[in-house]
Structures are given as C-alpha cells and as structure tokens.
Amino acid sequence: MNRNTLAVLVSFSLLLSNAQAAPAPEAARRLAQDATIVDTHIDAPEGLVDHWDDLALPTPGKEFDYPRAREGGLDVPFMSIYTSADQDDAGTAWQVANAMIDSVEALAQRHPDKFALLRSPKDLKRLQRGGKVLLAMGMENGAPLVDDIGNVAKFHARGVRYITLAHGRNNRISDSATDTQPRWHGLSPFGQQVVKEMNRVGIMVDVSHLSEDAIRQAVELSSVPVIASHSALRHFTPGFQRNLSDENVKAIAAKGGVVQVPFGSMFVDAPAAKAYADYVSAREAYRQAKLAAAAAGQAFTATEPQFPKVAPGSVAEVLDNIDRIVQLTGGADHAGIGSDFDGVNGALVSELHSVADYPVLVAGLQQRGYKDADIRKILGGNLLRVWSEVERAATP
C-alpha cells in the first residue's frame, strides 16, 4: 500500500498514538524476542530518499527504527524498494529504485553495530550476533526492470530478494489487481520471462497487487514457491480485488508458498477496504480525465479525490486472516506477516502502531490456542523456508 493516498488518515493515527495498546503479557514478549521475526514489507526506504532519517536512533513519526525493532523482537525487516506507476511512466523507476537501495546500504554502513544487510537466510545467525537487525530488500513493482531481462540479475546482485511483479496499475510485466481493465489477461510474454529469470537467479516471486489471472499464472509458471508479501483475504473484504481469493490462497500454499498478512486497516477491515476501493476508482477516473483534458488542450479544474476518514480496524481482524489461511491450507505452514509499516500513513489497526508491537500479535495468537512452534512459523519460519527453497533451486 502506498503512500500519499491515505494522508487524511494521519489524524486518526495521531489520536491512536495517545491511546497505546496495553503491554503484551510477558510470555508473548519472551517468545517475540526468542523467535525469528521476519516482516516482509516495511516502507522505510521511500521516506529515507524523500527526507533522510537516521533509523538507528529513535525516530518519532516513523513506524520502523532500530530501538523499537529490538523492543518488538524484529530480526529481518524486508525494506520495500517501491516505485509507482507514475514513475514507471516517467522513466524514472530504475533511478529511484537504485537510490532507495543506496539508502538501505547507507544504514548498514553507518551503523555496522546495529544493522547488517541480509542476502541469504544461511547468513542469518552469523549476522545477528550483537543484536543487529538484518535488512533484507524486496522490490515493490517490477517497473525498475524496464524491458531488460538482464536487470533481474543486476538487482539480485544489489540484494533484492523478492520482486512484486506489478503495483497499482498494469505494467509491462503483469496486470494489476486495481487497474480498470486487463492489459495482458495475466502475465505478459516479458513477464513470463521475468518469472523464469527470477527462479534462475534466486529471487522470490511476489504476487501481491496482481490480478487474479496473473497470480494464477505466476504460481503455475514458477518452479519454486511464491509469496504474497503483504496481502490479506478477500473473504473478509468482499469486492476488494487487492486482497486474495480463497482459491489463490490455496494455490499459493499448494506450491509451498506463504501469504504474509499486513496490518493496514484497509486490508483487513471491510468498511475501510470498501472506502479505499472506492477512492482508488475515483482517483483513476480523475487521472484519466486530467490526461484527456491535457491532450485536448483544455483547462482541468476538477478536485482531486481525497481518501475518506475511516475508523481503524483491530488486531483481531489480522488474527482472523491468519486463522483463515491456516484453515484453508490445513496448517500453519503458509501464513506469515508483512505489516506495511511506514506504507499506509498511519492507517494501521489500532493495536499495532510500530515494530515495537509484534508481541501484541504474538499474545493474540497464543490466546487463540496456537502452539509456540506454529507461532514461530508464522512470525518468520515459513518465509525463511520459502526463501531457502528459492535460493537452493537457483542456478546463477
């Protein structure tokens, strides 16, 4: 989810900051510290490029920084290398992506006592020594690949370990879940090459944001498990195409993959999802009308749509999504977490404010009867399994 589209919800996050969730029970805090927590979607890099913040220090106004990551037990945050459809259209996505990667590298270089870059799950235990937070990278939107298949290997060399094939609009790789009309009816011919090349070099295929057909085709084409880095279930948000159908959850799991549940209210709360979906439609209509007016040389005076104010969802709704993934797939092997911290402008469920709050999620899982071994899988074990499988199958 990105970025400025939800700015009007900031007032809600400010209210919530004055009503922090009750501390998690000690058993939940201990497990969060002892388990390996992997969060596959944190949008810190975009903010670093726009305005540099030293995230090794307490950083008010952000949802990820080192002190709170340690407080919450976070071990491996995937830093989102996000580029927009507009940047793709402008031809700047490649440059923007590389600048974001530079910003992640700078954090590790400036604070080698606190951060390290994680390029392989095999290095996790070694690099963790001394309490370091390990920064992995995932590319949200394949736009920076442009039309050069060689860029897949180049971004792998820079540390990218998953690629979300598309984002809010169709691109040259894949159809998006939220575009108005399909362009490829799934993956493009180039997109099929991209999936195969990602398999070859060892980059996880991420199907979040993709259309129903594109998800199905990517799962079928990939020779290794795929992930949904930050997607909840359409079962709880009827009509919200950005979320996953039950059928695609089952397909991802049947291939050995994992669905990483986000913490944004618009993913897990039906009224918020409906409001966001309506907003996306209105925003696209506004964009098309503005383009048409420009092409005709006419003045354009329409007011840009604004996201409506909605009440935040709750951690119970995040847990409901995890429960349903477990039920649909027959166990706890295919659920994980991809929070979208720093990516929804504060529009988070009310109990999960920052990376300090994973123990709240752990407590909820414990209260619902999950065994510690299964909680460990959900917190990070499942994602590390998939990453390891993708890496072992690579033939670079």
Coordinates of C-alpha atoms in Angstrom, one line a residue:
M1 CA 0.0 0.0 0.0
N2 CA 1.4 3.4 -0.9
R3 CA 1.8 6.2 0.1
N4 CA 0.3 9.7 0.0
T5 CA -3.1 8.3 -0.9
L6 CA -4.0 7.9 2.7
A7 CA -2.8 11.2 4.1
V8 CA -6.1 12.2 5.5
L9 CA -6.0 9.2 7.9
V10 CA -3.0 10.7 9.7
S11 CA -5.3 12.4 12.1
F12 CA -6.5 9.0 13.2
S13 CA -3.0 7.7 13.8
L14 CA -2.3 10.8 15.9
L15 CA -5.3 10.1 18.1
L16 CA -4.3 6.5 18.4
S17 CA -0.8 7.4 19.5
N18 CA -2.3 8.8 22.6
A19 CA -4.1 5.5 23.4
Q20 CA -1.4 2.9 23.2
A21 CA -2.3 -0.8 23.4
A22 CA -1.9 -2.5 26.7
P23 CA 1.5 -4.2 27.1
A24 CA 1.6 -7.7 25.9
P25 CA 1.9 -10.5 28.5
E26 CA 5.4 -11.5 29.5
A27 CA 5.1 -14.9 27.8
A28 CA 4.3 -13.2 24.5
R29 CA 7.2 -10.8 24.9
R30 CA 9.6 -13.6 25.6
L31 CA 8.5 -15.6 22.5
A32 CA 8.8 -12.5 20.3
Q33 CA 12.3 -12.0 21.5
D34 CA 13.3 -15.6 21.1
A35 CA 11.6 -16.4 17.7
T36 CA 13.0 -15.1 14.4
I37 CA 10.6 -12.4 13.2
V38 CA 10.6 -11.7 9.5
D39 CA 8.4 -8.9 8.3
T40 CA 8.3 -8.9 4.5
H41 CA 7.0 -5.3 3.9
I42 CA 8.3 -2.2 5.6
D43 CA 8.3 1.0 3.6
A44 CA 11.2 2.9 5.2
P45 CA 13.3 3.5 2.1
E46 CA 10.9 5.8 0.3
G47 CA 10.9 8.1 3.3
L48 CA 14.7 8.0 3.5
V49 CA 15.0 9.2 -0.1
D50 CA 12.5 11.9 0.5
H51 CA 14.0 13.0 3.8
W52 CA 16.9 11.3 5.5
D53 CA 16.3 10.0 9.0
D54 CA 18.9 8.0 11.0
L55 CA 16.8 5.0 11.8
A56 CA 19.5 3.7 14.1
L57 CA 18.1 6.2 16.6
P58 CA 14.5 6.8 17.9
T59 CA 12.6 8.3 15.1
P60 CA 9.3 9.8 16.1
G61 CA 6.8 10.0 13.2
K62 CA 8.1 6.7 11.7
E63 CA 7.0 3.2 12.4
F64 CA 10.4 1.5 12.0
D65 CA 13.6 2.3 13.8
Y66 CA 16.3 0.2 15.5
P67 CA 15.3 0.8 19.1
R68 CA 11.7 -0.3 18.5
A69 CA 12.7 -3.2 16.3
R70 CA 14.7 -4.5 19.2
E71 CA 11.9 -3.9 21.6
G72 CA 9.5 -5.8 19.4
G73 CA 11.8 -8.7 18.6
L74 CA 12.1 -7.9 14.8
D75 CA 15.0 -9.7 13.3
V76 CA 14.6 -9.4 9.5
P77 CA 12.7 -6.4 8.1
F78 CA 12.4 -6.5 4.3
M79 CA 12.9 -2.9 3.2
S80 CA 10.5 -2.1 0.4
I81 CA 12.1 -0.7 -2.8
Y82 CA 8.9 0.8 -4.1
T83 CA 8.3 2.7 -7.3
S84 CA 5.0 4.0 -8.6
A85 CA 3.2 3.5 -11.9
D86 CA 3.7 7.3 -12.5
Q87 CA 7.5 6.9 -12.0
D88 CA 7.3 4.0 -14.5
D89 CA 5.5 6.2 -17.0
A90 CA 8.1 8.9 -16.4
G91 CA 11.0 6.6 -17.0
T92 CA 12.5 7.2 -13.5
A93 CA 11.7 3.9 -11.8
W94 CA 15.2 2.4 -12.3
Q95 CA 16.9 5.5 -10.9
V96 CA 14.5 5.7 -7.9
A97 CA 15.0 2.0 -7.1
N98 CA 18.7 2.3 -7.0
A99 CA 18.6 5.4 -4.8
M100 CA 16.5 3.5 -2.3
I101 CA 18.9 0.6 -2.3
D102 CA 21.7 3.1 -1.6
S103 CA 19.7 4.4 1.4
V104 CA 19.4 0.9 2.8
E105 CA 23.1 0.2 2.3
A106 CA 23.9 3.5 4.0
L107 CA 22.1 2.5 7.2
A108 CA 24.2 -0.7 7.4
Q109 CA 27.4 1.1 6.5
R110 CA 26.9 3.9 9.0
H111 CA 25.8 1.6 11.9
P112 CA 27.5 -1.8 11.5
D113 CA 26.9 -2.4 15.2
K114 CA 23.1 -2.1 14.7
F115 CA 22.3 -3.1 11.1
A116 CA 23.6 -5.6 8.5
L117 CA 22.5 -6.5 5.0
L118 CA 21.0 -9.9 4.7
R119 CA 21.3 -11.5 1.3
S120 CA 20.8 -15.2 2.3
P121 CA 19.0 -17.0 5.1
K122 CA 22.1 -19.0 5.5
D123 CA 23.8 -15.9 7.0
L124 CA 21.1 -15.0 9.5
K125 CA 22.5 -16.5 12.7
R126 CA 26.1 -15.3 12.0
L127 CA 25.0 -11.7 11.2
Q128 CA 22.6 -11.5 14.1
R129 CA 25.4 -11.5 16.6
G130 CA 25.5 -8.5 18.8
G131 CA 21.8 -7.7 18.5
K132 CA 21.9 -6.5 14.9
V133 CA 18.7 -6.0 12.8
L134 CA 19.2 -7.6 9.4
L135 CA 18.0 -5.6 6.5
A136 CA 16.7 -7.6 3.5
M137 CA 15.2 -6.0 0.4
G138 CA 12.1 -6.6 -1.7
M139 CA 11.2 -4.6 -4.8
E140 CA 7.6 -3.5 -4.8
N141 CA 6.7 -3.1 -8.5
G142 CA 8.8 -4.6 -11.3
A143 CA 8.9 -1.3 -13.1
P144 CA 12.7 -0.8 -12.4
L145 CA 13.4 -3.8 -14.6
V146 CA 12.2 -1.6 -17.5
D147 CA 12.3 -4.0 -20.5
D148 CA 15.7 -5.5 -19.9
I149 CA 15.7 -9.1 -18.6
G150 CA 19.3 -8.6 -17.5
N151 CA 18.1 -6.2 -14.8
V152 CA 16.8 -9.2 -12.8
A153 CA 20.3 -10.4 -12.2
K154 CA 21.6 -6.9 -11.6
F155 CA 19.0 -6.2 -8.9
H156 CA 19.8 -9.6 -7.4
A157 CA 23.4 -8.5 -7.2
R158 CA 22.3 -5.4 -5.4
G159 CA 20.5 -7.5 -2.7
V160 CA 16.9 -7.6 -3.9
R161 CA 15.3 -10.9 -2.8
Y162 CA 11.7 -10.6 -3.9
I163 CA 10.0 -8.7 -6.7
T164 CA 6.3 -7.7 -6.6
L165 CA 5.6 -8.0 -10.3
A166 CA 3.2 -5.0 -10.6
H167 CA 1.6 -2.4 -8.4
G168 CA -1.4 -0.1 -8.7
R169 CA -1.6 -0.2 -12.5
N170 CA -0.8 -2.7 -15.2
N171 CA 2.9 -2.6 -16.3
R172 CA 5.0 -4.4 -19.0
I173 CA 5.2 -7.5 -16.7
S174 CA 1.8 -8.1 -15.3
D175 CA -1.8 -7.0 -14.9
S176 CA -2.6 -5.3 -11.6
A177 CA -5.5 -6.1 -9.3
T178 CA -6.5 -2.5 -9.2
D179 CA -6.3 -1.3 -12.8
T180 CA -9.5 -0.6 -14.6
Q181 CA -9.0 -3.1 -17.5
P182 CA -6.7 -6.1 -18.0
R183 CA -3.8 -5.5 -20.5
W184 CA -2.4 -9.0 -20.7
H185 CA -5.1 -11.1 -19.0
G186 CA -2.4 -12.2 -16.6
L187 CA 1.3 -12.1 -17.2
S188 CA 2.8 -10.6 -20.4
P189 CA 5.3 -12.6 -22.5
F190 CA 8.0 -10.5 -20.9
G191 CA 6.5 -11.2 -17.5
Q192 CA 6.8 -14.9 -18.1
Q193 CA 10.5 -14.5 -18.9
V194 CA 10.9 -12.4 -15.7
V195 CA 9.4 -15.2 -13.5
K196 CA 11.7 -17.8 -15.1
E197 CA 14.7 -15.5 -14.6
M198 CA 13.8 -14.8 -11.0
N199 CA 13.7 -18.5 -10.4
R200 CA 17.1 -18.9 -12.1
V201 CA 18.9 -16.2 -10.0
G202 CA 17.1 -16.9 -6.7
I203 CA 14.6 -14.0 -6.3
M204 CA 11.2 -14.8 -4.7
V205 CA 8.2 -14.1 -6.9
D206 CA 5.7 -11.9 -5.1
V207 CA 2.1 -11.9 -6.2
S208 CA 0.7 -9.1 -4.0
H209 CA -1.0 -6.4 -6.1
L210 CA -1.5 -8.8 -9.1
S211 CA -4.8 -9.6 -10.8
E212 CA -6.5 -12.9 -10.3
D213 CA -5.2 -14.3 -13.6
A214 CA -1.7 -13.0 -13.1
I215 CA -1.5 -14.7 -9.6
R216 CA -2.7 -18.0 -11.0
Q217 CA -0.2 -17.8 -13.9
A218 CA 2.7 -16.8 -11.8
V219 CA 2.1 -19.7 -9.3
E220 CA 1.8 -22.2 -12.2
L221 CA 4.8 -20.9 -14.1
S222 CA 7.2 -20.6 -11.1
S223 CA 9.3 -23.7 -10.5
V224 CA 9.6 -22.8 -6.8
P225 CA 7.2 -21.5 -4.1
V226 CA 5.9 -17.9 -4.4
I227 CA 4.9 -15.4 -1.8
A228 CA 2.3 -12.7 -1.3
S229 CA 4.5 -10.2 0.6
H230 CA 1.6 -8.1 2.0
S231 CA -1.9 -9.4 1.2
A232 CA -5.0 -10.2 3.3
L233 CA -8.1 -12.2 2.3
R234 CA -11.0 -11.0 0.1
H235 CA -13.2 -13.3 2.2
F236 CA -13.2 -10.5 4.9
T237 CA -13.3 -7.6 2.4
P238 CA -15.8 -8.6 -0.3
G239 CA -15.2 -6.9 -3.6
F240 CA -11.7 -5.6 -2.7
Q241 CA -9.7 -7.1 -5.5
R242 CA -6.4 -6.1 -4.0
N243 CA -6.8 -8.9 -1.5
L244 CA -6.5 -12.6 -2.3
S245 CA -9.3 -15.0 -3.2
D246 CA -9.5 -18.3 -1.2
E247 CA -8.7 -20.1 -4.5
N248 CA -5.4 -18.3 -4.9
V249 CA -4.5 -18.7 -1.2
K250 CA -4.9 -22.5 -1.8
A251 CA -2.9 -22.3 -5.0
I252 CA 0.0 -20.4 -3.3
A253 CA 0.0 -23.0 -0.5
A254 CA -0.2 -25.9 -2.8
K255 CA 3.1 -24.7 -4.4
G256 CA 4.6 -24.4 -1.0
G257 CA 4.3 -20.7 -0.7
V258 CA 3.3 -18.3 2.0
V259 CA 0.8 -15.4 2.4
Q260 CA 2.1 -12.6 4.5
V261 CA -0.7 -10.7 6.3
P262 CA -0.5 -6.9 6.6
F263 CA -1.6 -4.7 9.4
G264 CA -3.2 -1.8 7.4
S265 CA -6.9 -1.3 8.2
M266 CA -7.9 -1.2 4.5
F267 CA -6.6 -4.8 4.1
V268 CA -8.4 -6.4 7.0
D269 CA -11.4 -4.2 7.8
A270 CA -14.4 -4.4 5.4
P271 CA -15.6 -0.7 5.7
A272 CA -12.0 0.6 5.3
A273 CA -11.4 -1.7 2.3
K274 CA -14.6 -0.5 0.7
A275 CA -13.8 3.1 1.2
Y276 CA -10.3 2.6 -0.2
A277 CA -11.5 0.7 -3.2
D278 CA -14.0 3.5 -4.0
Y279 CA -11.2 6.0 -3.6
V280 CA -8.9 4.1 -6.0
S281 CA -11.6 4.1 -8.6
A282 CA -12.3 7.8 -8.2
R283 CA -8.6 8.6 -8.3
E284 CA -8.1 6.7 -11.5
A285 CA -11.1 8.4 -13.1
Y286 CA -9.6 11.8 -12.1
R287 CA -6.2 10.8 -13.6
Q288 CA -7.8 9.8 -16.9
A289 CA -9.9 12.9 -17.1
K290 CA -6.8 15.1 -16.4
L291 CA -4.8 13.3 -19.1
A292 CA -7.7 13.8 -21.6
A293 CA -8.0 17.5 -20.8
A294 CA -4.3 17.9 -21.3
A295 CA -4.4 16.1 -24.6
A296 CA -7.2 18.3 -25.8
G297 CA -5.5 21.5 -24.5
Q298 CA -8.3 22.2 -22.1
A299 CA -8.2 23.5 -18.6
F300 CA -8.8 21.0 -15.9
T301 CA -10.5 22.2 -12.7
A302 CA -11.8 19.1 -11.1
T303 CA -11.0 18.5 -7.4
E304 CA -8.7 15.5 -6.8
P305 CA -10.4 12.8 -4.7
Q306 CA -9.4 12.5 -1.1
F307 CA -9.4 9.3 1.0
P308 CA -12.4 9.4 3.4
K309 CA -11.8 9.2 7.1
V310 CA -12.4 5.7 8.4
A311 CA -12.2 4.1 11.8
P312 CA -9.2 1.8 12.3
G313 CA -9.5 -2.0 12.3
S314 CA -8.3 -4.2 15.1
V315 CA -5.6 -6.8 15.7
A316 CA -8.5 -9.3 15.9
E317 CA -9.0 -8.8 12.2
V318 CA -5.4 -9.5 11.5
L319 CA -5.7 -12.7 13.5
D320 CA -8.9 -13.7 11.7
N321 CA -6.9 -13.5 8.4
I322 CA -4.2 -15.7 9.8
D323 CA -6.8 -18.2 11.1
R324 CA -8.4 -18.5 7.7
I325 CA -5.2 -19.0 5.9
V326 CA -4.4 -21.8 8.4
Q327 CA -7.9 -23.3 7.9
L328 CA -7.8 -23.1 4.1
T329 CA -4.3 -24.6 3.8
G330 CA -4.6 -27.3 6.5
G331 CA -2.0 -26.0 8.9
A332 CA 0.3 -23.1 10.0
D333 CA 2.9 -23.6 7.2
H334 CA 1.6 -21.0 4.8
A335 CA 0.9 -17.8 6.9
G336 CA 3.3 -15.0 7.8
I337 CA 3.4 -11.3 8.4
G338 CA 4.1 -8.3 6.0
S339 CA 3.0 -5.4 8.1
D340 CA 3.2 -2.4 5.6
F341 CA 4.7 -0.3 8.4
D342 CA 5.5 3.2 7.1
G343 CA 3.5 2.4 4.0
V344 CA -0.1 3.3 5.0
N345 CA 0.5 6.8 6.6
G346 CA -0.6 5.6 10.0
A347 CA -3.8 3.8 8.9
L348 CA -2.9 0.7 10.9
V349 CA -5.1 -1.5 13.1
S350 CA -5.4 0.1 16.5
E351 CA -3.1 -2.2 18.5
L352 CA -0.2 -2.4 16.1
H353 CA 1.4 1.0 15.9
S354 CA 5.0 0.2 15.1
V355 CA 7.7 -2.5 15.0
A356 CA 7.7 -2.5 18.8
D357 CA 4.3 -4.2 18.8
Y358 CA 4.8 -7.7 17.5
P359 CA 4.4 -9.1 21.0
V360 CA 0.7 -7.9 20.8
L361 CA 0.2 -10.1 17.7
V362 CA 2.0 -13.0 19.5
A363 CA -0.3 -12.6 22.5
G364 CA -3.3 -12.8 20.2
L365 CA -2.0 -16.0 18.6
Q366 CA -1.4 -17.5 22.0
Q367 CA -4.9 -16.6 23.2
R368 CA -6.3 -18.3 20.1
G369 CA -4.6 -21.5 21.0
Y370 CA -1.6 -21.6 18.6
K371 CA 1.3 -23.6 19.8
D372 CA 4.7 -21.9 20.1
A373 CA 6.1 -23.9 17.3
D374 CA 3.4 -22.7 14.9
I375 CA 3.7 -19.1 16.1
R376 CA 7.4 -19.3 15.2
K377 CA 6.5 -20.5 11.7
I378 CA 4.0 -17.6 11.3
L379 CA 6.5 -15.0 12.6
G380 CA 9.2 -15.9 10.2
G381 CA 9.9 -19.6 9.9
N382 CA 7.6 -20.1 6.9
L383 CA 9.1 -17.2 4.9
L384 CA 12.7 -18.4 5.7
R385 CA 11.7 -21.8 4.4
V386 CA 10.5 -20.4 1.1
W387 CA 13.5 -18.1 0.7
S388 CA 15.8 -21.1 1.3
E389 CA 14.0 -23.2 -1.2
V390 CA 14.2 -20.5 -3.8
E391 CA 17.9 -20.0 -3.1
R392 CA 18.7 -23.7 -3.3
A393 CA 16.9 -24.0 -6.7
A394 CA 18.7 -21.1 -8.2
T395 CA 21.3 -21.7 -11.0
P396 CA 23.0 -18.4 -11.4

